[in-house]
Coordinates of C-alpha atoms in Angstrom, one line a residue:
M1 CA 0.0 0.0 0.0
A2 CA 2.8 2.4 0.9
D3 CA 4.6 1.7 -2.4
A4 CA 1.4 2.3 -4.3
C5 CA 0.9 5.6 -2.5
R6 CA 4.4 6.7 -3.3
L7 CA 4.0 5.7 -6.9
R8 CA 0.7 7.7 -7.2
S9 CA 2.5 10.7 -5.5
R10 CA 5.4 10.6 -8.0
T11 CA 3.0 10.3 -10.9
A12 CA 0.9 13.3 -9.7
S13 CA 4.1 15.3 -9.2
A14 CA 5.3 14.5 -12.7
L15 CA 2.0 15.4 -14.2
L16 CA 1.9 18.7 -12.3
A17 CA 5.5 19.5 -13.4
G18 CA 4.5 18.7 -17.0
L19 CA 1.5 21.0 -16.8
L20 CA 3.6 23.8 -15.3
L21 CA 6.2 23.4 -18.1
A22 CA 3.5 23.3 -20.8
A23 CA 1.7 26.4 -19.4
P24 CA 2.7 29.6 -21.1
A25 CA 5.0 31.8 -18.9
R26 CA 3.3 34.9 -17.5
P27 CA 4.9 38.1 -18.8
A28 CA 6.8 40.1 -16.2
P29 CA 4.7 43.0 -15.0
Q30 CA 5.4 46.3 -16.7
P31 CA 7.2 48.6 -14.3
A32 CA 5.3 51.8 -13.5
F33 CA 8.4 53.9 -13.9
V34 CA 11.6 53.5 -16.0
D35 CA 14.7 55.7 -15.9
R36 CA 15.2 57.0 -19.4
A37 CA 17.6 59.9 -18.6
A38 CA 20.6 58.3 -20.4
E39 CA 18.5 56.9 -23.3
W40 CA 17.0 60.4 -24.0
G41 CA 20.2 62.3 -23.7
L42 CA 19.8 63.7 -20.2
A43 CA 23.4 63.1 -19.1
F44 CA 24.1 65.0 -15.9
R45 CA 25.7 64.3 -12.5
Y46 CA 25.4 66.6 -9.5
D47 CA 28.8 66.8 -7.9
N48 CA 28.8 68.2 -4.4
G49 CA 32.6 68.9 -4.6
A50 CA 33.3 67.0 -1.4
T51 CA 37.0 66.8 -0.6
G52 CA 36.8 65.2 2.8
Q53 CA 36.3 68.4 4.9
L54 CA 32.5 67.7 5.1
Y55 CA 31.3 71.3 4.5
Y56 CA 27.6 71.5 5.3
P57 CA 26.3 72.6 1.9
E58 CA 27.6 69.3 0.4
I59 CA 25.0 67.3 2.1
V60 CA 21.8 69.2 1.1
G61 CA 22.1 70.1 -2.6
G62 CA 20.8 70.3 -5.4
G63 CA 17.8 70.8 -7.6
A64 CA 16.4 71.1 -11.1
A65 CA 13.7 72.8 -13.1
L66 CA 11.2 71.4 -15.6
F67 CA 10.1 74.4 -17.7
D68 CA 9.5 75.4 -21.4
Y69 CA 12.2 78.0 -22.0
D70 CA 11.7 78.1 -25.8
N71 CA 7.9 78.1 -25.9
D72 CA 7.7 75.1 -28.2
G73 CA 5.3 73.2 -26.0
D74 CA 7.5 70.6 -24.4
L75 CA 9.4 70.6 -21.1
D76 CA 13.1 71.5 -21.0
V77 CA 15.5 70.9 -18.1
F78 CA 17.8 73.0 -16.0
F79 CA 20.1 71.5 -13.4
V80 CA 22.1 73.4 -10.8
Q81 CA 25.6 72.1 -10.2
G82 CA 27.9 72.0 -7.1
A83 CA 31.5 73.2 -6.8
V84 CA 34.6 72.6 -4.7
L85 CA 34.4 74.5 -1.5
E86 CA 37.8 73.7 0.1
P87 CA 40.2 76.5 -0.8
G88 CA 42.9 75.5 -3.3
K89 CA 41.4 72.1 -4.2
A90 CA 39.3 73.0 -7.3
A91 CA 42.2 72.0 -9.6
A92 CA 42.7 68.7 -7.9
H93 CA 38.9 67.9 -8.0
P94 CA 37.6 69.3 -11.2
I95 CA 33.8 69.1 -11.7
A96 CA 32.6 68.2 -15.2
P97 CA 30.5 69.8 -16.4
A98 CA 31.2 73.0 -14.4
G99 CA 28.1 75.1 -13.5
G100 CA 24.4 74.6 -14.1
R101 CA 23.3 73.0 -17.3
L102 CA 20.4 73.7 -19.7
F103 CA 19.0 70.9 -21.8
R104 CA 16.5 71.5 -24.6
N105 CA 13.8 69.0 -25.2
D106 CA 13.3 68.2 -28.9
L107 CA 10.1 66.3 -28.5
I108 CA 8.5 69.1 -30.5
V109 CA 10.6 70.7 -33.2
N110 CA 9.1 73.4 -35.5
G111 CA 5.7 72.3 -34.5
V112 CA 6.3 68.7 -35.4
R113 CA 5.9 66.1 -32.6
H114 CA 8.4 63.2 -32.5
D115 CA 7.7 59.8 -30.9
K116 CA 9.9 60.5 -27.8
P117 CA 11.9 63.3 -26.2
R118 CA 15.5 63.9 -27.0
F119 CA 17.5 66.2 -24.9
V120 CA 20.4 68.4 -26.1
D121 CA 22.8 70.3 -23.9
V122 CA 22.5 74.0 -25.0
T123 CA 24.2 75.6 -22.0
E124 CA 26.9 77.4 -23.9
A125 CA 24.6 78.6 -26.6
S126 CA 22.1 79.9 -24.0
G127 CA 24.7 82.1 -22.3
I128 CA 23.9 80.8 -18.9
K129 CA 27.0 80.8 -16.6
A130 CA 25.7 79.5 -13.3
L131 CA 29.1 78.9 -11.7
G132 CA 28.2 79.3 -8.1
Y133 CA 27.6 76.5 -5.6
G134 CA 24.2 75.6 -6.9
M135 CA 21.6 74.5 -4.3
G136 CA 18.2 74.9 -6.0
V137 CA 16.2 76.7 -8.7
A138 CA 12.9 78.5 -9.3
A139 CA 11.1 79.4 -12.5
G140 CA 8.7 82.0 -13.6
D141 CA 8.0 84.8 -16.1
F142 CA 9.0 87.7 -13.8
D143 CA 8.8 90.5 -16.4
N144 CA 5.5 89.3 -18.1
D145 CA 7.0 89.1 -21.5
G146 CA 5.8 85.6 -22.3
W147 CA 9.2 83.8 -21.6
V148 CA 10.0 81.9 -18.5
D149 CA 13.0 83.1 -16.5
L150 CA 15.2 81.2 -14.0
Y151 CA 16.2 82.1 -10.4
V152 CA 19.2 80.1 -9.3
L153 CA 19.7 79.6 -5.6
N154 CA 23.3 79.2 -4.3
F155 CA 25.4 78.9 -1.3
G156 CA 26.5 82.4 -1.8
S157 CA 25.0 85.0 -4.2
N158 CA 21.9 83.9 -6.2
Q159 CA 21.3 84.7 -9.8
L160 CA 18.3 85.8 -11.9
W161 CA 18.6 84.7 -15.5
H162 CA 16.4 86.7 -17.8
N163 CA 15.0 84.8 -20.8
N164 CA 15.7 86.9 -23.9
G165 CA 13.2 84.9 -26.0
D166 CA 15.8 83.9 -28.6
G167 CA 17.2 80.9 -26.8
T168 CA 19.6 83.0 -24.7
F169 CA 19.6 84.3 -21.2
S170 CA 21.1 87.4 -19.5
D171 CA 22.2 87.7 -15.9
V172 CA 20.1 90.6 -14.6
T173 CA 20.7 89.9 -10.9
R174 CA 22.3 93.2 -10.0
A175 CA 20.1 95.4 -12.2
A176 CA 17.0 93.7 -10.9
G177 CA 18.0 93.8 -7.2
A178 CA 17.4 90.1 -6.9
D179 CA 20.6 88.9 -5.2
D180 CA 20.7 87.1 -1.8
P181 CA 24.2 86.2 -0.6
R182 CA 23.1 83.7 2.0
M183 CA 22.7 80.0 1.7
S184 CA 19.4 79.6 -0.2
L185 CA 17.8 76.2 -0.9
S186 CA 14.3 76.8 -2.3
A187 CA 12.1 79.6 -3.5
A188 CA 8.3 80.1 -4.2
T189 CA 7.3 82.0 -7.3
A190 CA 3.8 83.6 -6.7
D191 CA 1.9 86.8 -7.1
L192 CA 1.7 87.5 -3.4
D193 CA 0.0 90.9 -3.6
R194 CA -2.2 90.0 -6.6
D195 CA -0.9 92.9 -8.7
G196 CA -0.2 90.8 -11.8
W197 CA 3.6 90.4 -11.2
L198 CA 5.3 87.4 -9.8
D199 CA 7.2 87.8 -6.5
L200 CA 9.8 85.6 -4.9
Y201 CA 9.9 84.1 -1.4
V202 CA 13.4 82.9 -0.9
A203 CA 13.8 80.3 1.8
D204 CA 17.3 80.9 3.3
Y205 CA 18.8 78.1 5.4
V206 CA 21.6 78.6 7.9
D207 CA 24.6 80.8 8.6
F208 CA 27.5 78.7 7.5
A209 CA 31.0 79.8 6.5
I210 CA 33.8 77.8 5.1
D211 CA 36.3 79.3 7.6
H212 CA 34.0 78.3 10.5
N213 CA 33.5 74.7 9.7
V214 CA 32.4 72.5 12.6
L215 CA 33.6 69.0 13.3
C216 CA 30.9 66.4 14.0
Y217 CA 30.9 62.6 14.3
A218 CA 28.5 59.7 13.7
Q219 CA 27.6 57.2 16.5
S220 CA 30.2 54.9 15.1
S221 CA 32.8 57.6 15.8
R222 CA 33.4 58.2 12.1
R223 CA 33.6 61.8 11.0
D224 CA 30.2 62.9 9.6
Y225 CA 28.3 65.9 8.5
C226 CA 26.8 68.1 11.2
G227 CA 23.1 68.5 11.8
P228 CA 21.3 71.8 11.3
S229 CA 21.4 72.7 15.0
S230 CA 25.1 73.3 14.6
F231 CA 24.4 76.5 12.7
P232 CA 22.2 79.5 13.4
P233 CA 19.0 80.0 11.4
V234 CA 18.7 83.1 9.2
P235 CA 15.6 85.1 8.0
A236 CA 14.0 84.5 4.6
R237 CA 13.8 87.1 2.0
L238 CA 10.7 88.4 0.2
L239 CA 11.5 90.0 -3.2
H240 CA 8.5 92.1 -4.3
N241 CA 8.3 92.6 -8.0
R242 CA 7.9 96.3 -8.9
G243 CA 6.7 95.5 -12.4
N244 CA 9.6 97.5 -14.0
G245 CA 12.2 94.8 -14.1
T246 CA 13.3 95.3 -10.5
F247 CA 12.5 93.9 -7.1
E248 CA 12.4 95.5 -3.7
D249 CA 13.4 93.6 -0.6
A250 CA 10.1 93.7 1.3
S251 CA 11.1 91.3 4.0
Q252 CA 10.9 93.8 6.8
K253 CA 7.7 95.4 5.6
A254 CA 6.1 92.0 5.2
G255 CA 7.1 90.9 8.7
I256 CA 9.0 87.8 7.7
A257 CA 12.4 89.1 8.6
A258 CA 11.4 89.1 12.3
K259 CA 11.6 85.3 12.5
P260 CA 14.8 83.5 11.4
G261 CA 14.3 79.9 10.2
R262 CA 16.1 77.0 8.6
G263 CA 14.0 77.0 5.5
M264 CA 14.3 74.0 3.2
G265 CA 11.0 73.7 1.3
V266 CA 8.6 76.4 0.6
V267 CA 5.1 76.7 -1.1
A268 CA 2.8 79.6 -1.7
A269 CA -0.9 78.7 -1.7
D270 CA -4.2 79.8 -0.3
F271 CA -4.6 77.5 2.7
D272 CA -7.5 79.3 4.4
G273 CA -9.7 80.1 1.4
D274 CA -9.6 83.9 1.7
G275 CA -8.3 84.3 -1.9
L276 CA -4.8 85.4 -0.8
P277 CA -1.7 83.2 -1.2
D278 CA -0.1 82.2 2.1
V279 CA 3.4 80.9 2.5
F280 CA 4.3 77.6 4.2
V281 CA 8.0 77.0 5.0
A282 CA 9.4 73.7 6.1
N283 CA 12.1 74.5 8.7
D284 CA 14.8 72.0 9.4
G285 CA 15.0 71.1 13.1
M286 CA 12.7 73.8 14.3
E287 CA 9.0 74.9 14.1
N288 CA 7.6 75.4 10.7
F289 CA 6.3 78.8 9.5
L290 CA 2.8 79.4 8.1
W291 CA 2.7 83.0 6.9
K292 CA -0.9 84.1 6.7
N293 CA -1.3 86.7 4.0
H294 CA -3.3 89.8 5.2
G295 CA -2.9 91.6 1.9
H296 CA -0.7 94.5 0.8
L297 CA 2.4 92.4 1.5
T298 CA 1.7 92.0 5.2
F299 CA 2.0 88.6 6.8
E300 CA 1.4 87.0 10.2
E301 CA 3.1 83.8 11.3
T302 CA 0.4 81.3 12.4
A303 CA 1.9 77.8 12.1
L304 CA 1.3 77.0 15.8
P305 CA -2.4 77.9 16.0
A306 CA -2.9 76.4 12.5
G307 CA -1.5 73.1 13.7
V308 CA 1.5 72.8 11.4
A309 CA 4.4 74.0 13.5
V310 CA 5.0 70.6 15.0
N311 CA 3.7 67.1 14.7
A312 CA 0.8 65.5 16.7
D313 CA 3.2 64.7 19.5
G314 CA 4.2 68.3 19.8
K315 CA 7.7 67.5 18.5
V316 CA 9.9 69.6 16.2
Q317 CA 11.1 67.7 13.2
A318 CA 13.7 68.0 10.4
N319 CA 11.2 69.3 7.9
M320 CA 12.5 69.2 4.3
G321 CA 10.3 68.9 1.2
I322 CA 6.7 70.0 0.8
A323 CA 3.7 68.8 -1.2
A324 CA 0.4 70.9 -1.2
G325 CA -2.7 69.4 -2.7
D326 CA -6.4 68.4 -2.1
F327 CA -5.9 64.7 -1.7
D328 CA -9.3 64.1 0.0
D329 CA -11.3 66.2 -2.5
D330 CA -12.9 68.4 0.1
G331 CA -12.0 71.7 -1.5
D332 CA -9.0 72.8 0.6
L333 CA -5.2 72.2 0.3
D334 CA -3.6 69.6 2.5
L335 CA 0.1 69.4 3.4
F336 CA 2.7 66.6 3.3
V337 CA 6.2 67.2 4.5
T338 CA 9.2 64.8 4.3
H339 CA 11.5 64.3 7.4
L340 CA 14.6 62.7 8.8
D341 CA 14.8 59.0 9.4
G342 CA 13.4 58.0 12.8
E343 CA 10.8 60.8 12.7
T344 CA 8.3 59.7 10.0
N345 CA 7.0 62.0 7.3
T346 CA 3.9 64.1 8.2
L347 CA 0.5 64.4 6.6
W348 CA -1.4 67.5 7.8
V349 CA -5.1 67.4 6.7
N350 CA -6.8 70.8 6.2
L351 CA -9.9 70.9 8.4
G352 CA -11.1 74.1 6.6
G353 CA -10.2 77.7 7.1
G354 CA -6.5 77.0 7.3
T355 CA -6.4 74.8 10.4
F356 CA -4.8 71.4 10.2
E357 CA -4.6 68.0 11.9
D358 CA -1.8 65.6 11.8
R359 CA -3.2 62.3 10.5
T360 CA 0.0 60.6 9.5
L361 CA -0.6 57.5 11.6
Q362 CA -4.3 57.2 10.6
A363 CA -3.3 57.4 6.9
G364 CA -0.8 54.6 7.2
L365 CA 2.2 56.9 6.3
A366 CA 4.1 56.7 9.6
A367 CA 5.7 53.3 9.7
P368 CA 6.8 53.1 6.0
S369 CA 8.6 56.4 6.2
L370 CA 10.4 55.8 9.6
P371 CA 13.6 54.4 8.1
F372 CA 14.0 57.1 5.4
T373 CA 15.1 60.7 5.1
G374 CA 12.9 62.4 2.5
F375 CA 13.6 65.5 0.3
G376 CA 11.7 66.1 -2.9
T377 CA 8.0 65.2 -2.8
A378 CA 4.7 65.8 -4.6
W379 CA 1.1 64.8 -4.8
I380 CA 0.9 63.1 -8.2
D381 CA -1.9 60.9 -9.6
Y382 CA 0.5 58.5 -11.1
D383 CA -2.2 56.1 -12.4
D384 CA -4.8 58.8 -13.4
D385 CA -7.4 57.2 -11.2
G386 CA -8.5 60.6 -10.0
R387 CA -6.9 60.3 -6.6
L388 CA -3.6 62.1 -5.6
D389 CA -0.8 59.7 -4.6
L390 CA 2.4 60.6 -2.9
L391 CA 6.0 60.3 -4.0
A392 CA 9.0 60.8 -1.7
V393 CA 12.6 61.1 -2.9
N394 CA 14.9 59.8 -0.2
G395 CA 18.6 60.1 0.7
A396 CA 20.2 60.1 4.2
V397 CA 22.0 63.0 5.8
R398 CA 23.5 60.9 8.6
L399 CA 26.2 58.4 7.7
I400 CA 24.9 54.8 7.0
D401 CA 27.6 52.8 8.7
A402 CA 27.1 49.6 6.7
Q403 CA 27.7 51.5 3.5
A404 CA 30.8 53.2 5.0
Q405 CA 32.2 49.8 6.0
R406 CA 31.8 48.6 2.4
G407 CA 33.9 51.6 1.2
D408 CA 31.1 53.6 -0.3
P409 CA 32.6 57.1 -0.9
F410 CA 29.3 58.8 -0.1
P411 CA 27.4 56.4 2.2
Y412 CA 24.0 58.1 2.4
A413 CA 22.0 56.2 -0.3
Q414 CA 18.4 55.1 0.2
T415 CA 15.5 54.0 -2.0
H416 CA 12.6 56.2 -3.1
Q417 CA 8.9 55.6 -2.2
M418 CA 5.5 55.8 -3.7
F419 CA 2.3 55.8 -1.6
H420 CA -1.0 54.9 -3.4
N421 CA -4.1 56.8 -2.3
A422 CA -6.8 54.2 -1.5
G423 CA -9.5 56.8 -1.5
N424 CA -10.5 56.2 2.2
G425 CA -8.0 58.5 3.8
R426 CA -5.3 55.8 3.8
F427 CA -2.3 55.2 1.7
A428 CA -0.4 52.0 0.7
D429 CA 3.3 51.7 0.2
V430 CA 3.5 50.4 -3.4
S431 CA 7.2 51.2 -4.0
R432 CA 8.1 47.6 -4.9
E433 CA 5.5 47.7 -7.7
M434 CA 7.0 50.8 -9.3
G435 CA 10.0 49.1 -10.9
E436 CA 13.7 48.9 -10.6
A437 CA 14.0 52.7 -10.3
F438 CA 12.4 52.5 -6.9
Q439 CA 14.8 49.7 -5.7
R440 CA 18.0 51.5 -6.6
A441 CA 19.6 53.2 -3.6
E442 CA 21.0 56.7 -4.2
V443 CA 21.3 60.0 -2.4
G444 CA 18.1 61.7 -3.6
R445 CA 17.6 65.4 -3.1
G446 CA 15.7 67.7 -5.4
A447 CA 12.8 66.5 -7.5
A448 CA 10.7 68.1 -10.3
F449 CA 7.5 66.7 -11.6
G450 CA 5.8 67.0 -15.0
D451 CA 4.7 65.3 -18.2
V452 CA 8.0 65.2 -20.1
D453 CA 6.7 63.1 -23.0
D454 CA 3.2 64.6 -23.1
D455 CA 1.4 61.3 -22.8
G456 CA -0.9 62.2 -20.0
D457 CA 0.9 60.9 -16.9
T458 CA 3.4 62.5 -14.5
D459 CA 7.1 61.8 -14.9
V460 CA 9.8 62.6 -12.2
L461 CA 13.1 64.3 -12.6
I462 CA 15.4 63.4 -9.6
V463 CA 18.7 65.0 -8.7
A464 CA 21.0 62.7 -6.7
A465 CA 24.0 64.0 -4.7
N466 CA 27.2 62.7 -6.3
G467 CA 25.2 60.6 -8.7
P468 CA 23.5 60.7 -12.1
A469 CA 20.2 62.5 -12.6
R470 CA 17.2 60.2 -13.1
L471 CA 14.3 60.8 -15.4
L472 CA 11.7 58.4 -14.1
V473 CA 9.2 58.1 -17.0
N474 CA 5.7 57.0 -16.1
E475 CA 4.9 53.9 -18.1
T476 CA 1.4 53.2 -16.8
G477 CA 0.1 54.1 -20.3
S478 CA -2.6 56.5 -19.1
R479 CA -5.0 53.7 -18.7
N480 CA -7.6 56.1 -17.4
P481 CA -8.8 59.2 -19.3
W482 CA -7.2 62.5 -18.4
L483 CA -7.3 66.3 -19.0
G484 CA -4.2 68.4 -19.5
L485 CA -4.6 72.2 -18.9
R486 CA -2.3 75.1 -19.3
L487 CA -3.7 78.2 -17.6
V488 CA -2.4 81.4 -19.0
G489 CA -3.3 85.1 -18.9
Q490 CA -1.9 88.5 -19.9
P491 CA -2.1 90.9 -16.9
P492 CA -2.4 94.6 -17.5
G493 CA 0.9 95.9 -19.0
A494 CA 2.2 92.4 -19.9
K495 CA 3.9 91.9 -23.2
G496 CA 2.8 88.3 -23.6
E497 CA 0.8 85.5 -22.1
R498 CA 2.3 83.8 -19.1
D499 CA 1.4 80.8 -16.8
M500 CA -1.0 82.0 -14.2
L501 CA 0.8 80.4 -11.2
G502 CA -1.6 80.1 -8.3
A503 CA -4.7 79.5 -10.4
L504 CA -7.1 76.9 -9.0
V505 CA -8.9 74.4 -11.2
E506 CA -12.1 72.6 -10.4
V507 CA -13.0 69.8 -12.9
V508 CA -16.7 69.1 -12.4
R509 CA -17.6 65.5 -13.3
K510 CA -21.0 63.8 -13.7
G511 CA -21.7 61.4 -10.9
A512 CA -18.5 62.0 -9.0
P513 CA -16.9 64.7 -6.8
P514 CA -15.1 67.5 -8.5
L515 CA -11.4 67.3 -8.7
R516 CA -9.4 70.4 -7.6
R517 CA -5.8 71.0 -8.7
R518 CA -3.4 74.0 -8.4
A519 CA -1.2 75.5 -11.2
A520 CA 2.2 76.0 -9.6
T521 CA 5.9 75.4 -10.0
D522 CA 6.9 75.5 -6.3
G523 CA 6.9 72.9 -3.5
S524 CA 8.9 69.7 -3.5
Y525 CA 12.6 70.6 -2.6
A526 CA 15.0 73.0 -4.4
S527 CA 13.2 72.5 -7.7
A528 CA 10.6 73.9 -10.1
S529 CA 7.9 71.7 -11.7
D530 CA 5.6 71.7 -14.7
P531 CA 3.1 74.6 -14.3
R532 CA 0.5 72.7 -16.3
V533 CA -2.4 70.9 -14.5
L534 CA -2.8 67.2 -15.2
V535 CA -6.1 65.7 -14.0
G536 CA -6.7 62.0 -14.1
L537 CA -10.4 61.2 -14.3
G538 CA -10.6 57.6 -13.2
D539 CA -13.9 55.9 -13.9
A540 CA -15.9 59.2 -14.0
A541 CA -14.7 60.6 -17.3
E542 CA -17.8 62.7 -18.2
V543 CA -16.7 66.3 -17.5
T544 CA -19.5 68.9 -17.4
D545 CA -17.3 72.0 -17.1
V546 CA -14.1 73.3 -15.8
R547 CA -14.1 76.1 -13.2
V548 CA -11.0 78.3 -12.8
T549 CA -10.3 80.7 -10.0
W550 CA -7.6 83.0 -11.3
P551 CA -4.9 84.5 -9.0
D552 CA -6.7 87.8 -8.9
G553 CA -9.8 86.2 -7.6
R554 CA -11.9 86.3 -10.7
I555 CA -13.8 83.1 -11.6
E556 CA -14.5 81.7 -15.1
I557 CA -16.2 78.6 -16.4
F558 CA -15.0 76.8 -19.5
P559 CA -16.7 74.0 -21.5
P560 CA -15.3 70.5 -21.2
P561 CA -11.9 70.3 -23.0
P562 CA -11.1 67.3 -25.1
L563 CA -9.9 64.2 -23.2
R564 CA -6.4 62.8 -23.5
A565 CA -5.0 66.1 -24.7
Y566 CA -3.5 69.4 -23.4
T567 CA -5.7 72.5 -23.7
K568 CA -4.8 76.1 -23.1
L569 CA -7.3 78.1 -21.1
V570 CA -6.9 81.8 -21.4
Q571 CA -8.0 84.2 -18.7
G572 CA -10.8 86.4 -20.0
T573 CA -12.2 83.9 -22.5
G574 CA -14.4 81.9 -20.1
R575 CA -17.9 82.4 -19.0
I576 CA -18.5 84.5 -15.8
P577 CA -20.7 82.4 -13.4
S578 CA -24.1 83.8 -12.7
P579 CA -24.5 85.3 -9.2
P580 CA -26.5 83.2 -6.8
A581 CA -30.2 84.0 -6.8
S582 CA -31.4 86.2 -4.0
P583 CA -33.7 84.6 -1.5
R584 CA -37.4 85.6 -1.8
P585 CA -38.5 88.1 0.8

């Protein structure tokens, strides 16, 4: 009997093995993101210039911009670059290429669309010589001439590069009064006083000097970079656009100079629904700032009563990158901020009127982020299902001893993370489903977000310290329908149309809640993103109208644009909504 059972068992096993061999192999799942930087000609490496002295700027840079500098309809790229800080060592440690780099995207050439982007380094032809120690970059049309300019943030003097409209740029920093000699990481481009001209909020970081370097050590007793508490905070700078090609330093007048901070990320948005853009600043190792806009360039710092100064436990955190968006579709902007490993990232849900509650734990975002240090981040609907997901770009600032023991020259590498919005207030860590690009450890810093190949899903440009730039191309194939919107206007006195940064879009759908998105380039960390609005529609694809609240407060309604395409909406061409009917006496 036992022999017969064994025979039947061997026969069954053989049959099963035969069936498995005969069955067609399942194709490997398509990764959601694929790094196509090298394939598409985006060859760049951010070199922090480290020579072993562990100067503090080396651990926190740098950033990039996704912007259309030549007005051909596709997204070009600008990277800031590091430099050697140790005196006398530049020749022994040459950085190639030196200075920031501009790459033109040839997806569209002379109005003809090609099958994929191809990037060409046009730095020399552009005239850009961004040779300082580059930390971050902001983008915006500061003179309303219809061409996007660049503001480069440095350890040392910043630079304003005016777009001449012919493929070249001019350094107008001194003439415009736009310099800031301190250590600047991020800046928000927004019309803070609603006068039709874009202002700059520059998030300055710490008071650090090469000749006053501080020695710090890891727990393993190895030499390591210091933390932010080793250096004094400094006030931010508010550069008010006068509308004549110059800026005034309005920091004192606005009230922001009164509170020094260690600003890393910054975003300008209307958090309390009063029609005025407020400014939220992620401060490293100290309470955050929420500058409530009272109009006429006057601000009040309200982070503590608003609930965003510290986390739910009342603890100060190492706040870094920022994402602002309406992830729960309730009509107001929520906040997500990346933090140091051991602290967890933080989700602050807007309760209405600009007050927030820390719901990180309830959302399922606490435990997955605990081992990571996050920098660049954004709300992106990566699968176009109509719900905003979260991406966090990670890279340590404290030495990872296991990597140091292996001889890694820059032992701070971590993997990136994607959190999928389940639609019930909770998120799932789906990083392993995103492909090899999310399994590769690197020292992630700045991140810019936009649709680089114009196929209706969001791609991610990542700057890694002492590593190659990554262009993570979204390969989900836009399974769901989507709308792409570019919101432009021509304020009084403007010479051309520009992106109306700060405009709010409400896409009204039949049988589903409206979807609200914000046109902006700020947020994330040290980077500038695509100003266009990309709205995934999910299963509810029937759009009844699009409602736009422009930065000056005016509201217009536009008919449903075509699906799976980008449409330009111009201020002044929509329908003014009818006033609400007066109640009967």
